[in-house]
Coordinates of C-alpha atoms in Angstrom, one line a residue:
M1 CA 104.7 -63.2 105.4
N2 CA 102.2 -63.7 108.6
K3 CA 100.5 -67.4 109.2
V4 CA 97.1 -66.2 108.3
A5 CA 98.2 -64.4 105.2
F6 CA 100.6 -67.5 103.9
V7 CA 97.7 -69.8 104.8
T8 CA 95.3 -67.5 102.7
V9 CA 97.7 -67.4 99.8
A10 CA 98.3 -71.2 99.9
S11 CA 94.5 -71.9 99.9
L12 CA 93.7 -69.5 97.0
L13 CA 96.5 -70.9 94.9
S14 CA 95.7 -74.8 95.6
Q15 CA 91.9 -73.6 94.5
R16 CA 93.3 -72.6 91.3
K17 CA 95.3 -75.5 90.7
V18 CA 92.2 -77.5 91.0
Q19 CA 90.4 -75.3 88.8
L20 CA 93.2 -75.8 86.1
Q21 CA 93.4 -79.4 86.8
S22 CA 89.7 -79.9 86.2
A23 CA 90.1 -78.1 83.2
G24 CA 92.7 -80.4 81.8
D25 CA 95.4 -78.4 82.5
S26 CA 98.5 -79.5 84.4
R27 CA 100.2 -76.0 84.6
Q28 CA 100.8 -74.8 88.3
I29 CA 100.3 -71.7 90.0
Y30 CA 103.7 -71.5 91.7
Y31 CA 105.8 -71.2 88.7
K32 CA 109.4 -72.7 89.4
L33 CA 111.9 -70.8 87.0
K34 CA 115.4 -72.0 86.7
S35 CA 118.4 -70.2 88.0
R36 CA 121.0 -68.9 86.0
E37 CA 123.2 -71.7 87.1
E38 CA 120.5 -74.2 86.3
H39 CA 120.4 -72.8 82.6
I40 CA 124.1 -73.2 82.3
G41 CA 124.2 -76.9 83.7
D42 CA 121.7 -77.7 81.2
A43 CA 123.9 -76.0 78.3
L44 CA 127.0 -78.2 79.1
K45 CA 125.1 -81.5 78.6
N46 CA 122.2 -81.1 76.1
E47 CA 122.7 -81.2 72.5
Y48 CA 120.2 -78.4 70.8
D49 CA 118.1 -78.3 67.9
V50 CA 118.8 -74.5 68.0
I51 CA 121.3 -72.2 69.3
I52 CA 119.7 -68.7 69.5
V53 CA 122.5 -65.8 69.7
G54 CA 120.9 -62.8 71.0
G55 CA 118.5 -62.2 74.1
G56 CA 116.3 -59.3 73.0
A57 CA 112.8 -59.3 71.4
T58 CA 113.6 -61.3 68.3
G59 CA 115.8 -63.9 70.1
A60 CA 112.9 -64.1 72.4
G61 CA 110.5 -64.5 70.0
V62 CA 112.6 -67.5 68.3
S63 CA 112.8 -69.1 71.6
L64 CA 108.8 -69.0 72.0
A65 CA 108.6 -70.3 68.6
C66 CA 110.6 -73.2 69.2
A67 CA 109.2 -74.2 72.5
N68 CA 105.6 -74.1 70.3
R69 CA 107.1 -76.5 67.7
G70 CA 108.8 -78.8 70.4
L71 CA 112.3 -78.0 69.3
K72 CA 114.8 -77.8 72.1
S73 CA 116.7 -74.2 72.0
I74 CA 118.9 -72.1 74.2
V75 CA 119.3 -68.5 73.9
L76 CA 122.9 -66.9 74.4
E77 CA 122.9 -63.0 75.2
A78 CA 126.4 -61.3 75.3
Q79 CA 124.9 -58.8 77.7
D80 CA 121.6 -58.9 79.7
F81 CA 118.6 -59.8 78.1
A82 CA 116.8 -56.9 76.4
S83 CA 119.8 -54.5 76.9
G84 CA 119.9 -53.2 73.4
A85 CA 117.0 -51.7 71.6
S86 CA 114.5 -54.1 72.9
S87 CA 114.4 -51.9 76.4
K88 CA 114.7 -48.5 74.6
S89 CA 111.8 -48.4 72.4
T90 CA 108.9 -45.8 72.4
K91 CA 106.6 -48.6 74.1
L92 CA 104.2 -48.8 71.1
V93 CA 102.5 -51.9 69.6
H94 CA 101.6 -50.2 66.2
G95 CA 101.0 -50.8 62.7
G96 CA 102.9 -47.5 61.8
V97 CA 100.8 -44.5 60.9
R98 CA 103.8 -42.9 59.2
Y99 CA 104.0 -45.7 56.9
M100 CA 100.5 -45.6 56.0
Q101 CA 100.8 -41.9 55.2
Q102 CA 103.7 -42.6 52.9
V103 CA 101.4 -45.0 51.1
F104 CA 99.6 -42.3 49.5
Q105 CA 102.6 -39.8 49.0
L106 CA 103.1 -38.9 45.3
Q107 CA 106.9 -39.3 45.6
E108 CA 106.8 -42.8 47.4
K109 CA 108.9 -45.2 45.4
N110 CA 108.1 -48.3 47.7
R111 CA 104.4 -47.9 48.0
M112 CA 103.3 -51.7 48.4
E113 CA 106.2 -52.3 50.7
K114 CA 105.0 -50.0 52.9
W115 CA 101.3 -51.1 52.7
D116 CA 102.6 -54.8 53.4
L117 CA 104.6 -53.4 56.3
V118 CA 101.4 -51.6 57.9
A119 CA 98.9 -54.6 57.4
E120 CA 101.4 -57.2 58.7
A121 CA 101.9 -54.9 62.0
L122 CA 98.2 -54.3 62.3
R123 CA 97.4 -58.0 62.1
E124 CA 100.2 -58.8 64.8
R125 CA 99.0 -55.8 66.9
S126 CA 96.1 -57.8 67.9
N127 CA 98.0 -60.8 68.6
F128 CA 100.6 -59.1 71.0
L129 CA 97.9 -57.4 73.1
T130 CA 96.1 -61.0 73.3
M131 CA 98.9 -63.3 74.2
C132 CA 100.1 -61.0 77.1
S133 CA 97.0 -59.0 78.7
Y134 CA 99.0 -57.7 81.9
L135 CA 101.9 -55.9 80.1
T136 CA 99.8 -54.3 77.3
Q137 CA 97.1 -52.2 76.9
D138 CA 95.1 -50.2 74.0
F139 CA 95.2 -46.4 74.4
P140 CA 93.7 -43.4 72.3
T141 CA 96.4 -41.0 70.5
L142 CA 95.6 -37.4 69.6
I143 CA 96.8 -36.2 66.3
P144 CA 96.5 -32.3 66.5
C145 CA 94.8 -30.3 63.8
K146 CA 95.4 -26.5 62.8
N147 CA 92.8 -26.2 60.3
L148 CA 89.9 -28.1 58.9
F149 CA 91.7 -29.5 56.0
D150 CA 94.3 -31.0 58.4
L151 CA 90.8 -32.7 60.3
G152 CA 89.8 -34.2 57.2
Y153 CA 93.0 -35.4 56.0
Y154 CA 94.1 -37.0 59.4
Y155 CA 90.5 -38.4 60.0
F156 CA 90.5 -39.9 56.4
G157 CA 94.1 -41.5 57.0
S158 CA 93.2 -42.8 60.5
L159 CA 90.1 -44.2 59.3
I160 CA 92.0 -46.1 56.3
Y161 CA 94.2 -47.2 59.0
H162 CA 91.4 -48.5 61.1
C163 CA 89.9 -50.4 57.9
V164 CA 93.4 -52.0 57.0
Y165 CA 93.2 -53.4 60.7
L166 CA 89.8 -54.6 60.3
Y167 CA 90.1 -56.2 57.0
Y168 CA 93.4 -58.1 58.0
Q169 CA 92.2 -58.9 61.6
T170 CA 92.2 -62.6 62.4
G171 CA 90.8 -62.4 66.0
G172 CA 92.2 -61.2 69.5
H173 CA 92.2 -57.8 70.8
T174 CA 89.8 -55.3 69.3
F175 CA 90.5 -51.7 68.6
K176 CA 88.1 -49.1 68.5
P177 CA 87.7 -46.6 65.3
P178 CA 89.0 -43.1 65.1
R179 CA 86.8 -39.9 66.1
I180 CA 86.9 -36.4 66.0
V181 CA 87.4 -34.4 69.1
G182 CA 87.3 -30.6 70.2
K183 CA 88.9 -28.3 72.1
D184 CA 87.4 -28.7 75.4
E185 CA 87.9 -32.5 75.2
I186 CA 91.5 -32.0 74.0
Q187 CA 92.1 -29.7 77.3
Q188 CA 91.0 -32.1 79.6
H189 CA 93.9 -34.2 78.9
F190 CA 96.3 -31.7 77.4
K191 CA 96.2 -28.6 79.5
F192 CA 99.1 -27.0 77.6
A193 CA 98.0 -27.9 74.1
K194 CA 97.4 -24.9 71.6
C195 CA 95.1 -26.8 69.0
N196 CA 91.5 -26.2 68.8
Y197 CA 90.4 -29.9 67.5
G198 CA 91.8 -33.1 66.5
V199 CA 91.4 -36.9 65.4
I200 CA 91.7 -39.8 68.1
Y201 CA 93.0 -43.0 66.7
Y202 CA 93.7 -46.1 68.8
D203 CA 96.9 -48.3 69.0
G204 CA 98.7 -50.4 71.6
Q205 CA 101.4 -50.0 74.5
F206 CA 103.5 -52.4 76.3
N207 CA 106.3 -52.6 78.9
D208 CA 109.4 -53.8 76.4
A209 CA 112.0 -54.9 78.8
R210 CA 109.5 -56.7 80.9
M211 CA 108.0 -58.2 77.9
V212 CA 111.0 -60.1 77.0
Q213 CA 111.4 -61.4 80.4
E214 CA 107.9 -62.6 80.3
V215 CA 108.5 -64.4 76.9
L216 CA 111.6 -66.1 78.1
A217 CA 109.9 -67.3 81.4
T218 CA 107.4 -68.8 79.1
S219 CA 109.8 -70.6 77.2
S220 CA 112.0 -71.5 80.0
L221 CA 108.5 -73.0 81.6
K222 CA 108.1 -75.0 78.1
G223 CA 111.8 -76.6 78.2
Q224 CA 113.8 -74.1 76.7
N225 CA 117.2 -72.5 78.2
M226 CA 118.6 -69.1 78.2
V227 CA 121.7 -67.5 79.5
N228 CA 122.9 -63.9 79.7
Y229 CA 126.5 -62.6 79.8
V230 CA 127.5 -65.4 77.5
E231 CA 129.8 -64.3 74.6
I232 CA 130.1 -66.3 71.3
K233 CA 133.8 -66.5 70.4
K234 CA 133.5 -69.1 67.5
L235 CA 131.1 -70.9 65.3
I236 CA 132.1 -74.5 65.2
K237 CA 131.8 -76.1 61.8
N238 CA 132.2 -79.9 60.6
E239 CA 134.5 -81.2 57.7
Q240 CA 131.6 -80.0 55.4
N241 CA 131.7 -76.4 56.7
K242 CA 128.4 -76.8 58.3
I243 CA 127.7 -75.1 61.8
I244 CA 127.4 -77.7 64.5
G245 CA 127.6 -75.7 67.7
V246 CA 129.4 -72.6 69.2
E247 CA 132.7 -71.9 71.5
A248 CA 130.9 -69.7 74.3
Y249 CA 132.3 -67.6 77.2
D250 CA 130.5 -67.1 80.5
Q251 CA 131.4 -63.5 81.5
I252 CA 130.1 -64.1 85.1
A253 CA 132.0 -67.5 85.8
Q254 CA 134.9 -66.5 83.5
K255 CA 134.9 -70.0 81.7
Q256 CA 135.0 -71.0 78.0
F257 CA 133.0 -74.1 77.3
Q258 CA 131.1 -75.4 73.9
I259 CA 127.7 -75.9 73.0
K260 CA 126.3 -78.4 70.3
G261 CA 123.4 -77.7 68.1
K262 CA 122.2 -78.4 64.8
C263 CA 121.8 -74.8 63.7
V264 CA 122.4 -71.3 64.9
V265 CA 120.1 -68.5 64.5
N266 CA 121.6 -65.2 64.5
A267 CA 119.4 -62.8 66.4
T268 CA 121.7 -59.9 67.5
G269 CA 119.9 -56.8 65.9
G270 CA 122.3 -54.1 65.3
W271 CA 125.4 -56.4 65.7
A272 CA 124.1 -59.0 63.3
D273 CA 126.8 -58.4 60.7
N274 CA 129.4 -59.3 63.5
L275 CA 128.1 -63.1 63.5
R276 CA 127.6 -62.8 59.8
L277 CA 131.2 -61.9 59.2
M278 CA 132.6 -64.5 61.8
D279 CA 130.6 -67.3 59.7
D280 CA 132.0 -65.9 56.2
P281 CA 134.3 -62.9 56.1
T282 CA 133.4 -62.3 52.5
V283 CA 129.9 -61.3 52.9
S284 CA 128.7 -57.6 52.7
K285 CA 127.4 -55.5 55.5
R286 CA 123.5 -55.4 55.8
I287 CA 122.6 -53.5 58.8
V288 CA 122.4 -49.8 59.2
S289 CA 122.3 -48.9 62.8
V290 CA 120.2 -45.9 63.9
A291 CA 120.2 -44.2 67.3
G292 CA 116.5 -43.3 68.4
S293 CA 116.5 -41.0 71.6
H294 CA 113.8 -40.2 74.1
L295 CA 113.1 -38.0 77.2
T296 CA 110.9 -38.9 80.2
M297 CA 108.8 -36.2 81.2
P298 CA 106.4 -35.5 84.3
Q299 CA 102.8 -36.6 83.9
K300 CA 101.8 -32.9 84.3
Y301 CA 102.8 -32.0 80.7
G302 CA 100.6 -34.8 79.1
S303 CA 97.7 -37.2 79.6
R304 CA 97.2 -40.3 82.0
H305 CA 95.4 -42.1 79.2
W306 CA 96.1 -40.3 75.9
G307 CA 99.0 -40.3 73.7
Y308 CA 100.0 -36.8 71.4
L309 CA 101.3 -37.5 68.2
I310 CA 103.1 -34.7 66.1
P311 CA 102.4 -35.8 62.4
K312 CA 105.3 -33.7 61.0
T313 CA 108.4 -32.2 62.7
N314 CA 110.4 -29.7 61.1
D315 CA 112.6 -32.6 59.6
G316 CA 109.1 -34.6 58.3
R317 CA 109.4 -37.2 61.1
V318 CA 106.7 -38.1 63.5
L319 CA 107.2 -37.5 67.2
Y320 CA 105.2 -39.1 70.0
M321 CA 104.4 -38.1 73.5
V322 CA 103.3 -41.3 75.3
P323 CA 101.9 -41.9 79.2
W324 CA 103.8 -44.8 80.5
L325 CA 104.3 -45.7 84.2
G326 CA 102.9 -42.5 85.7
N327 CA 105.1 -40.3 83.3
M328 CA 105.2 -39.2 79.6
I329 CA 107.8 -40.4 77.3
M330 CA 108.9 -38.4 74.4
G331 CA 110.4 -39.7 71.2
T332 CA 112.1 -40.6 68.7
T333 CA 114.8 -39.4 66.9
E334 CA 116.8 -40.9 64.1
R335 CA 120.5 -40.3 64.1
K336 CA 122.6 -42.7 61.8
L337 CA 125.7 -44.2 63.5
D338 CA 128.9 -45.7 61.9
N339 CA 128.6 -49.0 64.0
A340 CA 126.2 -50.1 66.6
I341 CA 127.0 -49.0 70.2
H342 CA 125.7 -50.8 73.1
D343 CA 124.7 -47.7 74.8
P344 CA 124.5 -44.6 73.0
T345 CA 123.7 -41.6 75.1
V346 CA 121.5 -38.9 73.9
S347 CA 123.2 -36.2 71.8
H348 CA 123.2 -32.7 72.9
E349 CA 121.6 -31.8 69.4
E350 CA 118.8 -34.8 70.0
Y351 CA 118.2 -33.4 73.6
M352 CA 117.6 -29.4 72.3
W353 CA 115.6 -30.8 69.3
L354 CA 113.2 -32.7 71.5
L355 CA 112.5 -30.1 73.8
K356 CA 112.0 -27.2 70.9
S357 CA 109.6 -29.6 69.3
F358 CA 107.8 -30.2 72.5
C359 CA 107.9 -26.2 73.6
D360 CA 106.6 -25.4 69.8
E361 CA 103.7 -27.8 70.2
F362 CA 102.5 -26.9 73.6
D363 CA 102.0 -23.5 75.9
V364 CA 104.8 -24.1 78.0
D365 CA 107.9 -22.4 79.7
A366 CA 111.0 -23.7 77.7
S367 CA 113.2 -23.5 80.9
E368 CA 110.8 -25.1 83.2
V369 CA 110.6 -28.1 80.8
A370 CA 114.2 -28.7 80.6
R371 CA 114.2 -28.6 84.5
D372 CA 111.7 -31.0 84.8
V373 CA 113.2 -33.7 82.3
K374 CA 113.4 -37.0 84.5
S375 CA 115.3 -39.3 82.3
K376 CA 116.9 -39.6 79.0
W377 CA 117.8 -42.7 76.8
S378 CA 118.8 -43.9 73.4
G379 CA 118.7 -47.3 71.5
V380 CA 120.2 -48.7 68.6
R381 CA 117.6 -50.0 66.0
P382 CA 118.7 -52.1 63.1
L383 CA 117.6 -51.3 59.7
V384 CA 118.4 -53.6 56.7
Y385 CA 120.3 -51.7 54.2
S386 CA 119.7 -51.3 50.6
S387 CA 122.3 -49.4 48.3
N388 CA 119.5 -47.0 46.7
A389 CA 118.7 -45.5 50.2
L390 CA 120.1 -42.1 50.7
T391 CA 118.7 -41.2 54.2
T392 CA 117.5 -43.3 57.2
K393 CA 114.0 -42.4 56.3
E394 CA 114.3 -44.5 53.2
V395 CA 116.0 -47.8 54.6
S396 CA 114.0 -50.4 54.7
R397 CA 111.8 -51.1 57.8
T398 CA 110.9 -54.7 56.8
H399 CA 112.5 -57.8 58.4
E400 CA 114.8 -60.3 56.2
I401 CA 115.7 -63.8 57.1
E402 CA 119.0 -64.8 55.5
V403 CA 120.4 -68.4 55.5
S404 CA 124.3 -68.8 54.7
K405 CA 126.0 -71.9 53.2
S406 CA 127.3 -73.0 56.4
G407 CA 123.5 -72.9 58.1
L408 CA 123.6 -69.7 60.0
I409 CA 120.3 -68.1 60.1
S410 CA 120.1 -64.6 60.4
V411 CA 117.0 -62.7 61.1
M412 CA 117.6 -58.8 60.5
G413 CA 115.5 -55.9 60.9
G414 CA 111.7 -56.0 61.9
K415 CA 110.3 -54.0 64.7
W416 CA 108.6 -55.1 68.0
T417 CA 105.1 -55.2 67.3
I418 CA 105.8 -58.4 64.8
F419 CA 108.3 -60.0 67.1
R420 CA 106.1 -63.2 67.5
L421 CA 105.7 -63.3 63.6
M422 CA 109.3 -62.9 63.1
G423 CA 110.2 -65.6 65.3
E424 CA 107.6 -68.1 63.7
Q425 CA 109.1 -67.3 60.5
T426 CA 112.8 -67.8 61.3
V427 CA 111.7 -71.5 63.0
D428 CA 110.0 -72.1 59.3
K429 CA 113.4 -71.8 57.9
V430 CA 115.0 -73.7 61.0
Q431 CA 112.8 -76.7 60.3
Q432 CA 113.7 -76.3 56.6
L433 CA 117.3 -76.5 57.5
I434 CA 117.4 -79.5 60.1
G435 CA 114.4 -81.5 58.4
N436 CA 111.7 -81.5 61.2
N437 CA 108.2 -80.7 60.3
Q438 CA 106.6 -80.3 63.7
Q439 CA 103.7 -78.5 63.8
R440 CA 102.5 -75.6 66.2
I441 CA 101.3 -76.8 69.4
E442 CA 99.2 -73.6 69.7
N443 CA 98.4 -71.1 67.2
L444 CA 98.6 -68.1 69.5
P445 CA 100.4 -69.2 72.7
K446 CA 99.7 -67.3 76.1
L447 CA 102.8 -65.7 78.1
V448 CA 103.1 -67.1 81.6
G449 CA 101.4 -64.4 83.5
D450 CA 98.1 -65.1 81.5
W451 CA 98.0 -68.8 81.9
T452 CA 95.3 -68.8 84.6
Q453 CA 93.5 -65.9 82.4
F454 CA 91.7 -64.6 85.5
D455 CA 90.3 -61.1 85.8
H456 CA 93.2 -59.0 86.9
R457 CA 91.3 -55.9 87.9
K458 CA 89.6 -58.3 90.6
E459 CA 93.0 -59.8 91.3
I460 CA 93.9 -56.2 92.6
Q461 CA 91.4 -56.2 95.0
V462 CA 92.1 -59.7 96.4
M463 CA 96.0 -58.5 96.6
M464 CA 95.3 -55.6 98.2
T465 CA 93.1 -57.4 100.9
M466 CA 95.7 -60.3 101.4
F467 CA 99.0 -58.6 101.6
D468 CA 97.8 -55.3 102.8
L469 CA 98.9 -53.4 99.8
P470 CA 98.0 -49.9 98.4
Q471 CA 96.1 -50.2 95.2
S472 CA 99.0 -48.8 93.0
Y473 CA 101.3 -51.3 94.5
A474 CA 98.9 -54.1 93.9
A475 CA 98.6 -52.7 90.5
Y476 CA 102.1 -52.7 89.8
F477 CA 102.7 -56.3 90.7
L478 CA 99.9 -57.5 88.6
T479 CA 100.5 -55.4 85.4
T480 CA 104.5 -56.4 85.7
Y481 CA 104.2 -60.0 86.7
G482 CA 100.6 -61.2 86.0
D483 CA 99.9 -64.5 87.8
R484 CA 103.7 -64.8 88.9
A485 CA 103.1 -61.6 91.3
Y486 CA 102.2 -64.2 93.8
D487 CA 105.6 -66.1 93.5
V488 CA 107.1 -62.4 94.1
L489 CA 104.8 -61.3 96.9
K490 CA 105.4 -64.6 98.5
L491 CA 109.0 -64.1 98.6
I492 CA 108.7 -60.6 99.5
Y493 CA 106.9 -61.5 102.8
E494 CA 108.8 -64.4 103.7
K495 CA 111.0 -62.3 106.0
P496 CA 110.5 -58.9 107.5
E497 CA 113.6 -57.5 105.8
N498 CA 112.7 -58.4 102.3
K499 CA 109.7 -56.0 103.0
E500 CA 112.3 -52.9 103.1
S501 CA 111.5 -50.6 100.2
L502 CA 114.3 -49.2 97.8
H503 CA 112.7 -45.9 97.1
P504 CA 109.7 -43.9 98.6
Q505 CA 107.9 -43.0 95.4
F506 CA 108.3 -46.6 93.9
P507 CA 106.9 -50.3 94.9
H508 CA 110.2 -52.0 94.6
T509 CA 111.3 -53.7 97.5
V510 CA 114.4 -56.1 98.9
G511 CA 112.3 -59.3 98.1
E512 CA 111.4 -58.2 94.7
I513 CA 115.2 -57.9 93.8
L514 CA 116.0 -61.0 95.3
Y515 CA 113.2 -62.5 92.8
Q516 CA 114.9 -61.0 90.1
I517 CA 118.4 -62.3 90.9
R518 CA 117.5 -65.7 91.7
Y519 CA 114.8 -66.3 88.9
E520 CA 115.2 -63.6 86.0
Q521 CA 119.2 -63.7 85.7
A522 CA 119.7 -60.1 87.0
R523 CA 123.6 -60.2 87.6
K524 CA 124.4 -56.4 87.7
P525 CA 122.6 -53.4 89.5
E526 CA 121.8 -52.0 86.0
D527 CA 120.3 -55.1 85.0
I528 CA 117.7 -54.5 87.8
L529 CA 117.6 -50.5 87.6
F530 CA 116.8 -50.8 83.9
R531 CA 115.4 -53.8 82.7
R532 CA 114.0 -56.0 85.7
T533 CA 112.3 -52.5 87.2
R534 CA 112.4 -49.5 85.0
L535 CA 113.4 -47.1 87.3
G536 CA 116.6 -45.9 85.4
F537 CA 113.9 -44.9 82.4
L538 CA 111.3 -43.3 84.7
D539 CA 113.6 -41.1 87.1
Q540 CA 117.4 -41.0 86.6
N541 CA 118.0 -39.3 90.0
A542 CA 116.4 -42.0 91.6
I543 CA 118.8 -44.5 90.7
F544 CA 121.7 -42.4 92.7
T545 CA 119.8 -43.0 95.6
V546 CA 119.1 -46.6 95.5
Y547 CA 122.3 -47.8 93.5
E548 CA 124.2 -48.7 96.5
K549 CA 121.4 -50.7 98.3
V550 CA 120.8 -52.7 95.0
F551 CA 124.7 -53.2 94.8
Q552 CA 124.6 -54.5 98.6
I553 CA 121.6 -57.0 98.0
M554 CA 123.3 -58.5 94.9
A555 CA 126.9 -58.6 96.7
K556 CA 125.2 -60.4 99.6
E557 CA 123.0 -62.9 97.5
L558 CA 125.8 -63.6 94.7
K559 CA 128.3 -63.7 97.5
W560 CA 130.9 -61.6 96.0
S561 CA 134.4 -60.8 97.5
D562 CA 135.7 -57.8 98.7
K563 CA 138.0 -57.5 96.2
F564 CA 135.2 -57.9 93.4
Q565 CA 133.0 -55.7 95.0
K566 CA 135.5 -52.7 94.9
Q567 CA 136.5 -53.4 91.1
F568 CA 133.0 -54.1 90.1
L569 CA 131.5 -51.0 92.0
K570 CA 134.1 -48.6 90.3
E571 CA 133.3 -50.0 86.8
N572 CA 129.6 -50.0 87.1
F573 CA 129.3 -46.7 88.7
E574 CA 130.8 -45.1 86.0
Y575 CA 128.3 -46.4 83.5
I576 CA 125.4 -44.8 85.8
R577 CA 127.4 -41.6 85.8
K578 CA 127.1 -41.4 82.1
L579 CA 123.4 -40.7 82.4
E580 CA 123.4 -37.6 84.7
F581 CA 122.4 -34.4 83.2

């Protein structure tokens, strides 16, 4: 960073610090996040109120809720944070229009369960967008209609969906009501669409893996700990058979150690049964693992601003086409698995079904669409099993919190939209178990990137001028890191070599990767390519271009030996090769 720019940044941040302190807020603008090593050091000397196993959306939500009650917690993740289903969602913050539709179906057996599910999610949808404005947005979604009956049916359904939201709304972000659109307006957004009219309704959208990082960063700044690549080997119990800690194995340092805690929360998603069985080998399995697959398409096939919902596919499901980070993602499928798989691949049948569904809906050339697919991915969604469910469509979408005799608290099922609520409800159980009645510090805690609550649109202009950035790059940093963008850019401009670009079509630089290694615990190239950045989900050909460069940055920063580099490169490049078309 040149001297003038550095002085300007320091002056701006000092002004903000004064503004915050004058308002009685002691938070800093330079957010000093702990390194992975510092979190491990804390784990070795602290005794925790709560040990949270699982570093996805659910575990992050529990960590945030602990911070909001004044409890001391640590998150232990066996892989990387958000490496499971939490990074492989359809990127929607929604109540679930499919469940609303099922409420009014004559053959529906669990009508009130579906109603409660929609109401709960619509209430949390506003909270979700309010607590993190920089990673989220509302957006219109088009439901295409073939005839006037469909138009009336889907408009009426969307209106009820909106009215439920209005009835249960407790404040926060507001959503517009549905409306009817004609062919001319549809063609402005979807030039390949066949429909003559449709219904627009509004839902939310977000960056899922980055959301986990922001929640964990917020928890960390509020005194919580979290470590990735730490596997639970054993639950430690006392003479009364109550859990008092865990035996953990650090896969990076290859060391085993104990962590003491008053209780353990099982937030492992599709792997929840594994920890439940470790606690009690006699329990019945509760989790059904369902793989959901997606494709990433070029923006030309969709809209920059509208989503597109096929309300009924040939197997009776819904299919979304959603604009996301300059591309369009399409999904999802549902494929039942015998057991949870950490990185399931998109099956040939799913791939062809998604392409066929898209080509049936739009006036496009199937062979051209197939050539244009930029990325594909699949994630495992954990559903809570009930004995009378015959298909995955009939398995409950609700969440359950189970407390075992030894004190293991397992939170199972649920969805991204209600992660905050699931965390709060889980900590309610924690407090009952450990005899703590600390009240919430905040009703709705803001995430770290929103702490200053400045206008981020104006910030884009400030950042463009200060760092001589293109508008798209300034927007990327602010919509990825919020206020922390200045911390990232300070590191990027610290040395000339840190400004080196990884790929000409993306805003990522050496300095950003260094920030993710030092302060976001990235320890493998895929941590960066798929979760800290979203490159692997946007353009899988691009990751073959940047993989070696990212590897070299990590090897230098983490001081990997030549022997380790050779073995690591061989093992991990196979992971990337699986993604080739």
